[in-house]
Amino acid sequence: MADPLITGVADETVESIMKEDGEANHKAVDEFDVVIVGAGHAGATLANALVRKKFTGSVLLVSDEIFQPYHRPPLSKEYLNTDNIKSRPLLTGGVLSSPNVTFMPGCRISAGDLQEGTVTLTNGAELGFKKLVLATGASPRKLTIEGADLEGILSLKTLVDAEKIRDSLLQTKDLVLVGGGFINLELACSLAGAGRNITVLEQTPRLLQRAVSPVMSEFLKTQAEKLGVRILLNEEVSRFEGDDNRISHVLTAAGERFKAGLAVVAIGSVPDPKLAQDLGLESSNGIIVNGQLQAATNVYAVGDCAFFPDPTTGHSLRLESVQNSTDQASYVAEELVGSGQEVYHGVSWFWSVQGDNRLQIAGLAKPGSKLVVSGNPADGNFAVYHYLDKLLCAVETINRPGEHMLARKMLKDNFSPTEAQVTQGVDEIKAALASWEANTTTL
Amino acid sequence: MACATCHVEVDETSGVAAGQPFAMENEMLDMVESGRTPTSRLSCQLVASQELDGIRMKVTW
């Protein structure tokens, strides 16, 4: 591992806890005011926010990885292409060395008793908590088809995954990327060139079907193809073939056979359903929480693992994004320091970098929405506005960061520009928003 | 650069300035939640260098 970021501090904590536990032979040796399980963007942001808000209680941050928290988005982009590999730490400015923060790497929750306020970790430690925050994320969905356990079939979530992909790239030029979602499109564009044969196999009729409009799907496909990436739609992978226990080919239901020295399977991710069960919490598509992001009176769930109510629609949903993770973590930090708040209400936004194109999405695209395009996709600079009954619900932009920011503001303020204003351009939209704001404040 | 959550206001009274924002950064700064100031920058776009030694910035969130 080129940039380990491994901490030595927490190991001692683990040892001392285990030792005490063994000697005393009773439970809850260590009590924490807040136990955060998971140190991805949600968990780490929460720890950071508590320190910044001068939370005086004790905080334990548990991670199932051996590294200090790091930024995940670069792993599908520049991280794979940089010679001088550096993972980017999420927590800087001494958060992990704050006197009331303990970081415990390399373990997961194995059981818990919410009434007692205790959790048991896979390293044997039993801990007491006043508040438990589950920030356990989601894991890549696996293909359960023949050959799926061959070497060289990888997924991408962690630094270790990215390392494995880097290692494989030294051995092969034949890459088959299973799934045409964000991760594989970012990978394809980052790795294109260098004599590599890259094929993306997508099962549905278009790329990113659940996330973006058809015009955006088509644009991103064309752009990746310009970089030399082969994209095949309506292709279902049926089997992996191996040679000496290592992947050699990917086979499709239609009977195609693609040579592959590396296959990356990125077909969505799912939260661990067992955790909620073990803790006696309700789950559906994630851990069910209320508007305050509580799964029980003393338990919160945030980030990719949380199934939370959307105040605008009344329906619950689960989101996988940095914004959702950090906004929910900040909300819970505020709850934990004791200030009363309205229910959680985030304005969703997402981004993706594919080659030279920066895609940004504000809001949530909904099925059946009406689309209005501003600009021309052929120019590599355009926006797609989504309307549901004349109400703006999402805006996709390509290489228009200012318009993306404007879209976030409009969605936050519940302002919908007219179609005419949208097609006339940003200045017209800004003027309309300004006059609407002036009217609203005088009312 | 995607989120503009690292918006800072450079305090030029320290005698150190961070210079002008780049084109895309400029567009995003126009729309930052906390409101743009004449010395606003996105700190992710500032590259640490000798020239920035002693810089003072106000974090806006």
Coordinates of C-alpha atoms in Angstrom, one line a residue:
Chain A
M1 CA 0.0 0.0 0.0
A2 CA 1.6 3.2 -1.2
D3 CA -0.1 5.6 1.1
P4 CA -1.3 3.7 4.1
L5 CA -2.5 6.4 6.5
I6 CA -2.6 3.7 9.0
T7 CA -3.0 4.8 12.5
G8 CA -1.2 3.3 15.5
V9 CA -3.1 5.1 18.2
A10 CA -6.4 3.3 17.9
D11 CA -4.8 -0.2 18.0
E12 CA -3.7 0.5 21.6
T13 CA -7.3 1.5 22.4
V14 CA -8.5 -1.8 20.9
E15 CA -6.0 -3.8 22.9
S16 CA -6.7 -2.0 26.2
I17 CA -10.4 -2.4 25.7
M18 CA -10.1 -6.1 24.9
K19 CA -7.8 -6.6 27.9
E20 CA -10.0 -4.9 30.3
D21 CA -13.0 -6.8 28.9
G22 CA -11.2 -10.1 29.5
E23 CA -10.1 -9.3 33.0
A24 CA -13.2 -7.7 34.3
N25 CA -15.5 -10.2 32.6
H26 CA -18.5 -7.9 32.6
K27 CA -19.9 -5.8 29.9
A28 CA -19.6 -2.1 28.8
V29 CA -16.1 -1.4 30.0
D30 CA -15.9 1.7 27.9
E31 CA -18.8 4.2 27.7
F32 CA -19.0 6.8 25.0
D33 CA -21.5 9.6 24.6
V34 CA -21.6 9.0 20.9
V35 CA -20.5 5.9 19.0
I36 CA -20.3 6.4 15.2
V37 CA -20.2 3.2 13.2
G38 CA -18.6 3.7 9.8
A39 CA -16.0 6.3 8.8
G40 CA -16.9 7.0 5.2
H41 CA -18.0 10.5 4.3
A42 CA -21.0 10.4 6.6
G43 CA -19.3 9.1 9.7
A44 CA -16.1 11.2 9.3
T45 CA -18.1 14.3 8.6
L46 CA -20.1 13.7 11.8
A47 CA -16.9 13.4 13.9
N48 CA -15.6 16.5 12.3
A49 CA -18.8 18.5 12.9
L50 CA -18.9 17.4 16.5
V51 CA -15.4 18.7 17.1
R52 CA -16.0 21.9 15.2
K53 CA -19.2 22.5 17.3
K54 CA -17.2 21.9 20.4
F55 CA -19.2 18.9 21.5
T56 CA -17.8 18.1 24.9
G57 CA -18.8 14.5 25.2
S58 CA -16.7 11.5 24.2
V59 CA -16.9 10.2 20.6
L60 CA -15.9 6.9 19.2
L61 CA -15.5 6.5 15.5
V62 CA -15.4 2.9 14.4
S63 CA -14.2 2.0 10.9
D64 CA -14.2 -1.4 9.2
E65 CA -11.2 -0.3 7.2
I66 CA -7.6 0.0 8.4
F67 CA -7.1 3.5 7.1
Q68 CA -8.0 6.9 8.5
P69 CA -11.0 8.3 6.7
Y70 CA -10.3 9.4 3.1
H71 CA -12.1 10.9 0.2
R72 CA -13.7 8.2 -2.0
P73 CA -14.6 10.2 -5.2
P74 CA -11.0 10.3 -6.5
L75 CA -10.8 6.5 -6.4
S76 CA -12.6 6.2 -9.8
K77 CA -10.8 9.1 -11.3
E78 CA -7.4 10.7 -10.8
Y79 CA -6.3 8.1 -8.1
L80 CA -6.0 5.4 -10.7
N81 CA -3.9 7.5 -13.1
T82 CA -1.5 9.2 -10.8
D83 CA 1.9 7.8 -10.5
N84 CA 2.5 9.4 -7.1
I85 CA -0.5 7.8 -5.3
K86 CA -1.9 9.7 -2.5
S87 CA -5.2 9.1 -0.9
R88 CA -6.8 12.3 0.4
P89 CA -7.6 12.4 4.1
L90 CA -11.1 13.4 5.0
L91 CA -10.2 14.5 8.5
T92 CA -7.6 17.1 8.9
G93 CA -6.8 19.7 11.5
G94 CA -6.3 17.3 14.3
V95 CA -9.9 15.9 14.5
L96 CA -8.7 12.4 15.2
S97 CA -6.3 13.5 17.8
S98 CA -8.9 15.6 19.7
P99 CA -8.9 14.5 23.3
N100 CA -12.5 13.4 23.3
V101 CA -12.3 11.5 20.0
T102 CA -11.2 7.9 19.7
F103 CA -10.7 6.2 16.4
M104 CA -11.0 2.5 16.2
P105 CA -10.1 1.0 12.8
G106 CA -10.5 -2.5 11.4
C107 CA -13.7 -3.6 13.0
R108 CA -17.5 -3.7 12.6
I109 CA -20.5 -4.1 14.8
S110 CA -21.4 -7.7 15.4
A111 CA -24.3 -7.3 17.9
G112 CA -26.0 -4.7 20.0
D113 CA -28.6 -4.1 22.7
L114 CA -30.3 -0.8 22.2
Q115 CA -32.2 -0.9 25.5
E116 CA -29.0 -1.4 27.4
G117 CA -27.1 1.0 25.2
T118 CA -24.3 -1.4 24.3
V119 CA -22.7 -2.7 21.1
T120 CA -20.4 -5.6 20.5
L121 CA -17.7 -5.2 17.9
T122 CA -16.0 -7.9 15.8
N123 CA -12.7 -7.3 17.7
G124 CA -14.5 -8.5 20.9
A125 CA -14.9 -5.1 22.5
E126 CA -18.3 -4.4 24.2
L127 CA -19.0 -0.7 24.4
G128 CA -21.6 1.5 26.0
F129 CA -23.2 4.4 24.2
K130 CA -25.6 7.2 24.9
K131 CA -26.2 7.8 21.2
L132 CA -25.4 5.4 18.4
V133 CA -25.0 6.7 14.9
L134 CA -25.1 4.1 12.1
A135 CA -23.1 5.4 9.1
T136 CA -22.4 2.0 7.7
G137 CA -22.9 2.8 4.0
A138 CA -23.6 0.4 1.3
S139 CA -21.6 -2.3 -0.4
P140 CA -21.3 -3.0 -4.2
R141 CA -24.0 -5.4 -5.4
K142 CA -22.5 -8.7 -6.5
L143 CA -23.3 -10.8 -9.5
T144 CA -24.2 -14.3 -8.6
I145 CA -23.4 -16.0 -11.9
E146 CA -21.0 -18.7 -12.9
G147 CA -17.4 -17.7 -12.5
A148 CA -18.1 -14.7 -10.3
D149 CA -15.4 -15.7 -7.8
L150 CA -12.5 -15.8 -10.3
E151 CA -9.6 -13.6 -9.7
G152 CA -9.6 -10.3 -11.6
I153 CA -13.3 -9.7 -11.0
L154 CA -13.4 -6.6 -8.9
S155 CA -15.7 -3.9 -7.5
L156 CA -14.8 -0.4 -6.4
K157 CA -15.6 1.1 -3.1
T158 CA -12.5 1.3 -1.0
L159 CA -8.9 2.2 -1.2
V160 CA -8.0 -1.5 -1.2
D161 CA -10.4 -2.0 -4.2
A162 CA -8.7 0.8 -6.1
E163 CA -5.3 -0.7 -5.3
K164 CA -6.4 -4.0 -6.7
I165 CA -7.6 -2.3 -9.9
R166 CA -4.3 -0.5 -10.2
D167 CA -2.4 -3.7 -9.8
S168 CA -4.5 -5.4 -12.5
L169 CA -3.9 -2.6 -14.9
L170 CA -0.2 -3.5 -14.9
Q171 CA -1.1 -7.0 -16.1
T172 CA -3.8 -6.4 -18.7
K173 CA -5.1 -4.1 -21.4
D174 CA -8.4 -5.9 -21.8
L175 CA -11.0 -4.4 -19.4
V176 CA -14.7 -5.2 -19.3
L177 CA -16.8 -3.0 -17.1
V178 CA -20.1 -4.5 -16.1
G179 CA -22.7 -1.9 -15.5
G180 CA -23.1 1.5 -17.2
G181 CA -23.4 3.7 -14.1
F182 CA -21.3 6.5 -12.6
I183 CA -18.5 4.4 -11.3
N184 CA -17.8 2.4 -14.5
L185 CA -18.2 5.5 -16.7
E186 CA -15.8 7.4 -14.6
L187 CA -13.4 4.5 -14.7
A188 CA -13.8 4.0 -18.4
C189 CA -13.0 7.7 -19.1
S190 CA -10.1 7.8 -16.6
L191 CA -8.5 4.7 -18.0
A192 CA -9.2 5.2 -21.7
G193 CA -6.2 5.3 -24.0
A194 CA -2.8 3.8 -23.1
G195 CA -3.5 0.9 -25.6
R196 CA -6.4 -0.4 -23.5
N197 CA -9.5 -2.1 -24.9
I198 CA -12.3 -1.0 -22.6
T199 CA -15.8 -2.3 -23.0
V200 CA -18.8 -1.2 -20.9
L201 CA -21.7 -3.7 -20.8
E202 CA -25.0 -2.2 -19.7
Q203 CA -28.1 -4.3 -19.2
T204 CA -30.7 -1.6 -19.8
P205 CA -31.3 0.4 -23.1
R206 CA -29.3 3.4 -21.9
L207 CA -26.5 4.5 -19.5
L208 CA -27.3 5.9 -16.1
Q209 CA -31.0 5.2 -16.6
R210 CA -32.1 5.8 -13.1
A211 CA -30.0 8.9 -12.6
V212 CA -30.2 11.1 -15.7
S213 CA -32.3 12.1 -18.7
P214 CA -32.1 10.3 -22.0
V215 CA -30.3 13.3 -23.7
M216 CA -27.7 13.2 -20.9
S217 CA -27.3 9.4 -21.3
E218 CA -26.7 9.8 -25.0
F219 CA -24.2 12.7 -24.5
L220 CA -22.1 10.8 -22.0
K221 CA -22.1 7.7 -24.3
T222 CA -20.9 9.7 -27.2
Q223 CA -18.2 11.4 -25.1
A224 CA -16.9 8.1 -23.8
E225 CA -16.9 6.6 -27.3
K226 CA -14.8 9.6 -28.5
L227 CA -12.2 8.5 -26.0
G228 CA -12.2 5.0 -27.5
V229 CA -14.4 3.3 -25.0
R230 CA -16.8 0.7 -26.5
I231 CA -20.3 0.9 -25.0
L232 CA -22.8 -1.9 -25.5
L233 CA -26.4 -1.5 -24.3
N234 CA -29.0 -4.2 -23.6
E235 CA -26.2 -6.6 -22.8
E236 CA -26.8 -9.0 -19.9
V237 CA -23.7 -10.7 -18.5
S238 CA -24.3 -14.4 -18.1
R239 CA -21.0 -16.0 -17.2
F240 CA -17.3 -15.4 -16.5
E241 CA -14.8 -17.7 -18.0
G242 CA -11.4 -18.3 -16.4
D243 CA -8.0 -19.5 -17.1
D244 CA -6.0 -20.9 -14.2
N245 CA -8.5 -19.4 -11.8
R246 CA -8.1 -16.0 -13.3
I247 CA -10.7 -14.3 -15.5
S248 CA -10.2 -14.6 -19.2
H249 CA -13.6 -13.8 -20.8
V250 CA -17.0 -12.2 -20.1
L251 CA -19.9 -13.9 -21.8
T252 CA -23.3 -12.3 -22.4
A253 CA -26.8 -13.8 -22.6
A254 CA -26.8 -12.9 -26.3
G255 CA -23.8 -15.2 -26.8
E256 CA -21.1 -12.6 -27.2
R257 CA -17.7 -13.4 -25.6
F258 CA -15.4 -10.6 -24.6
K259 CA -11.7 -11.0 -23.7
A260 CA -11.0 -9.7 -20.2
G261 CA -8.0 -9.6 -17.9
L262 CA -9.9 -7.4 -15.5
A263 CA -13.7 -7.1 -15.0
V264 CA -15.1 -4.4 -12.8
V265 CA -18.7 -5.0 -11.6
A266 CA -20.4 -1.8 -10.7
I267 CA -24.2 -2.5 -10.8
G268 CA -25.3 -0.5 -7.8
S269 CA -24.9 -1.0 -4.1
V270 CA -26.9 -2.1 -1.1
P271 CA -26.8 -1.5 2.6
D272 CA -26.0 -4.5 4.8
P273 CA -29.5 -5.8 5.8
K274 CA -28.1 -7.9 8.6
L275 CA -27.0 -5.0 10.8
A276 CA -30.5 -3.6 11.2
Q277 CA -31.8 -7.1 12.0
D278 CA -29.1 -7.7 14.6
L279 CA -30.0 -4.5 16.3
G280 CA -33.7 -5.1 16.1
L281 CA -34.2 -2.0 13.9
E282 CA -36.7 -1.8 11.0
S283 CA -35.3 -1.8 7.5
S284 CA -36.5 -1.8 4.0
N285 CA -34.2 -0.3 1.4
G286 CA -31.9 0.7 4.2
I287 CA -32.4 1.5 7.9
I288 CA -35.7 3.2 8.4
V289 CA -35.4 6.6 10.1
N290 CA -37.8 9.4 10.9
G291 CA -37.6 13.0 9.9
Q292 CA -34.9 13.6 12.6
L293 CA -33.0 10.7 11.1
Q294 CA -33.7 8.5 14.2
A295 CA -34.0 4.8 13.9
A296 CA -34.8 4.6 17.6
T297 CA -34.7 7.2 20.4
N298 CA -31.0 6.7 20.9
V299 CA -30.0 5.6 17.4
Y300 CA -29.5 7.6 14.2
A301 CA -28.7 6.4 10.7
V302 CA -27.1 8.7 8.1
G303 CA -25.7 8.5 4.6
D304 CA -26.0 5.6 2.2
C305 CA -27.5 3.2 4.8
A306 CA -30.4 5.5 5.8
F307 CA -33.9 5.2 4.4
F308 CA -35.3 8.6 5.2
P309 CA -38.5 10.6 4.6
D310 CA -38.4 13.3 1.9
P311 CA -40.4 16.2 3.3
T312 CA -41.4 17.4 -0.2
T313 CA -43.0 14.2 -1.3
G314 CA -43.7 12.4 1.9
H315 CA -42.1 9.3 0.6
S316 CA -38.9 7.7 2.0
L317 CA -35.8 7.2 0.0
R318 CA -32.2 6.2 0.2
L319 CA -29.5 8.3 -1.5
E320 CA -25.9 7.5 -2.3
S321 CA -24.0 10.7 -2.5
V322 CA -21.4 12.8 -0.8
Q323 CA -23.9 15.6 -0.4
N324 CA -26.5 13.4 1.3
S325 CA -23.9 11.9 3.6
T326 CA -22.4 15.2 4.7
D327 CA -25.7 17.0 5.0
Q328 CA -27.2 14.3 7.1
A329 CA -24.1 14.0 9.3
S330 CA -24.2 17.8 9.8
Y331 CA -27.8 17.6 10.8
V332 CA -27.2 14.8 13.3
A333 CA -24.2 16.7 14.8
E334 CA -26.6 19.7 15.4
E335 CA -29.1 17.3 17.0
L336 CA -26.4 15.9 19.3
V337 CA -25.2 19.3 20.5
G338 CA -28.7 19.9 21.5
S339 CA -30.2 22.5 19.3
G340 CA -33.8 21.9 18.2
Q341 CA -34.2 21.7 14.4
E342 CA -37.0 21.2 11.8
V343 CA -37.0 17.8 10.2
Y344 CA -34.0 17.0 7.9
H345 CA -34.5 18.6 4.4
G346 CA -31.6 18.4 2.1
V347 CA -31.3 19.7 -1.5
S348 CA -29.8 16.7 -3.3
W349 CA -26.9 17.2 -5.7
F350 CA -24.5 15.0 -7.4
W351 CA -21.5 15.3 -9.6
S352 CA -19.4 13.1 -11.9
V353 CA -16.3 13.8 -13.9
Q354 CA -16.0 11.9 -17.1
G355 CA -13.0 12.8 -19.2
D356 CA -13.2 16.6 -19.7
N357 CA -16.8 16.7 -18.9
R358 CA -18.2 17.8 -15.5
L359 CA -21.7 16.6 -14.9
Q360 CA -23.6 18.1 -12.0
I361 CA -27.1 17.3 -11.0
A362 CA -29.2 19.3 -8.6
G363 CA -32.4 17.8 -7.3
L364 CA -33.9 14.4 -8.1
A365 CA -35.0 13.3 -11.5
K366 CA -38.4 11.7 -11.3
P367 CA -40.1 9.4 -13.8
G368 CA -42.4 11.1 -16.2
S369 CA -40.9 14.6 -15.8
K370 CA -40.9 17.0 -18.7
L371 CA -37.5 17.9 -20.0
V372 CA -36.4 21.3 -21.2
V373 CA -32.9 21.6 -22.7
S374 CA -30.9 24.8 -22.6
G375 CA -27.8 24.9 -25.0
N376 CA -26.7 22.3 -27.4
P377 CA -25.2 19.0 -26.3
A378 CA -23.0 19.0 -29.4
D379 CA -21.2 22.0 -27.9
G380 CA -20.4 20.1 -24.7
N381 CA -22.1 22.8 -22.7
F382 CA -25.7 22.5 -21.8
A383 CA -28.4 22.0 -19.1
V384 CA -31.4 19.8 -18.8
Y385 CA -34.3 21.1 -16.6
H386 CA -36.8 18.5 -15.3
Y387 CA -40.3 19.6 -14.5
L388 CA -43.1 17.8 -12.8
D389 CA -46.4 19.6 -13.2
K390 CA -44.5 22.9 -14.0
L391 CA -42.5 22.5 -10.8
L392 CA -38.8 22.3 -11.2
C393 CA -37.5 19.1 -9.7
A394 CA -34.0 18.6 -11.1
V395 CA -31.4 20.3 -13.3
E396 CA -28.5 18.4 -15.0
T397 CA -25.7 20.6 -16.3
I398 CA -22.6 19.8 -18.3
N399 CA -19.7 22.1 -17.7
R400 CA -21.9 24.8 -16.3
P401 CA -21.0 25.0 -12.6
G402 CA -22.6 28.5 -12.1
E403 CA -25.9 27.3 -13.5
H404 CA -25.7 24.2 -11.2
M405 CA -25.3 26.5 -8.2
L406 CA -28.2 28.6 -9.4
A407 CA -30.3 25.4 -9.7
R408 CA -29.5 24.4 -6.2
K409 CA -30.6 27.8 -5.0
M410 CA -33.8 27.6 -6.9
L411 CA -34.7 24.1 -5.6
K412 CA -33.9 25.2 -2.1
D413 CA -36.2 28.2 -2.4
N414 CA -38.9 26.3 -4.3
F415 CA -38.7 28.6 -7.3
S416 CA -39.5 27.3 -10.7
P417 CA -38.4 29.4 -13.7
T418 CA -40.6 29.2 -16.8
E419 CA -39.6 27.1 -19.8
A420 CA -39.2 30.3 -21.8
Q421 CA -36.8 31.7 -19.2
V422 CA -34.8 28.5 -19.2
T423 CA -34.3 28.5 -22.9
Q424 CA -33.3 32.2 -22.9
G425 CA -30.4 31.4 -20.6
V426 CA -28.9 31.9 -17.1
D427 CA -29.2 35.7 -17.0
E428 CA -32.9 35.6 -17.7
I429 CA -33.3 32.9 -15.0
K430 CA -31.3 34.9 -12.5
A431 CA -33.4 38.0 -13.2
A432 CA -36.6 36.0 -12.7
L433 CA -35.3 34.6 -9.4
A434 CA -34.3 38.0 -8.2
S435 CA -37.7 39.6 -8.9
W436 CA -39.5 36.6 -7.3
E437 CA -37.3 37.0 -4.2
A438 CA -38.0 40.7 -4.0
N439 CA -41.8 40.0 -4.2
T440 CA -41.6 37.2 -1.6
T441 CA -39.8 39.3 0.9
T442 CA -42.3 42.2 0.6
L443 CA -45.2 39.9 1.1
Chain B
M1 CA -14.3 21.5 -8.0
A2 CA -17.9 20.6 -7.8
C3 CA -19.5 21.8 -4.6
A4 CA -18.4 25.3 -3.5
T5 CA -18.6 24.2 0.1
C6 CA -15.0 25.3 0.6
H7 CA -15.8 29.0 0.0
V8 CA -13.4 31.3 1.9
E9 CA -13.0 35.0 2.2
V10 CA -9.4 36.0 2.0
D11 CA -8.4 38.6 4.6
E12 CA -6.1 40.8 2.6
T13 CA -5.3 43.0 5.6
S14 CA -2.7 40.3 6.4
G15 CA -0.8 41.6 3.3
V16 CA -1.2 38.3 1.4
A17 CA -3.7 38.1 -1.4
A18 CA -4.8 34.9 -3.2
G19 CA -5.3 36.4 -6.6
Q20 CA -8.3 36.1 -9.0
P21 CA -10.5 33.0 -9.3
F22 CA -10.4 30.8 -12.3
A23 CA -13.2 30.9 -14.9
M24 CA -15.4 28.0 -13.5
E25 CA -14.6 29.0 -10.0
N26 CA -15.7 32.5 -10.8
E27 CA -19.1 31.2 -12.0
M28 CA -19.6 29.2 -8.9
L29 CA -18.6 32.0 -6.6
D30 CA -21.4 34.1 -8.0
M31 CA -23.9 31.7 -6.5
V32 CA -22.4 30.7 -3.1
E33 CA -24.9 30.5 -0.3
S34 CA -23.1 32.7 2.1
G35 CA -22.8 35.5 -0.5
R36 CA -19.8 36.5 -2.5
T37 CA -17.3 39.1 -1.3
P38 CA -14.5 40.8 -3.4
T39 CA -11.9 38.4 -2.0
S40 CA -14.0 35.2 -2.1
R41 CA -12.2 32.1 -3.4
L42 CA -12.9 28.4 -3.3
S43 CA -10.0 27.1 -1.2
C44 CA -9.7 23.9 -3.1
Q45 CA -8.4 26.0 -6.0
L46 CA -5.6 27.6 -4.0
V47 CA -2.3 25.9 -4.4
A48 CA 0.0 26.3 -1.3
S49 CA 3.1 28.2 -2.2
Q50 CA 5.7 30.5 -0.7
E51 CA 3.7 33.5 -2.0
L52 CA 0.7 32.4 0.2
D53 CA 2.8 32.2 3.3
G54 CA 1.0 34.0 6.1
I55 CA -2.4 34.1 4.3
R56 CA -5.5 34.6 6.5
M57 CA -8.9 33.3 5.4
K58 CA -12.3 33.3 6.9
V59 CA -14.2 30.0 6.5
T60 CA -17.8 30.9 5.6
W61 CA -19.8 28.0 7.0

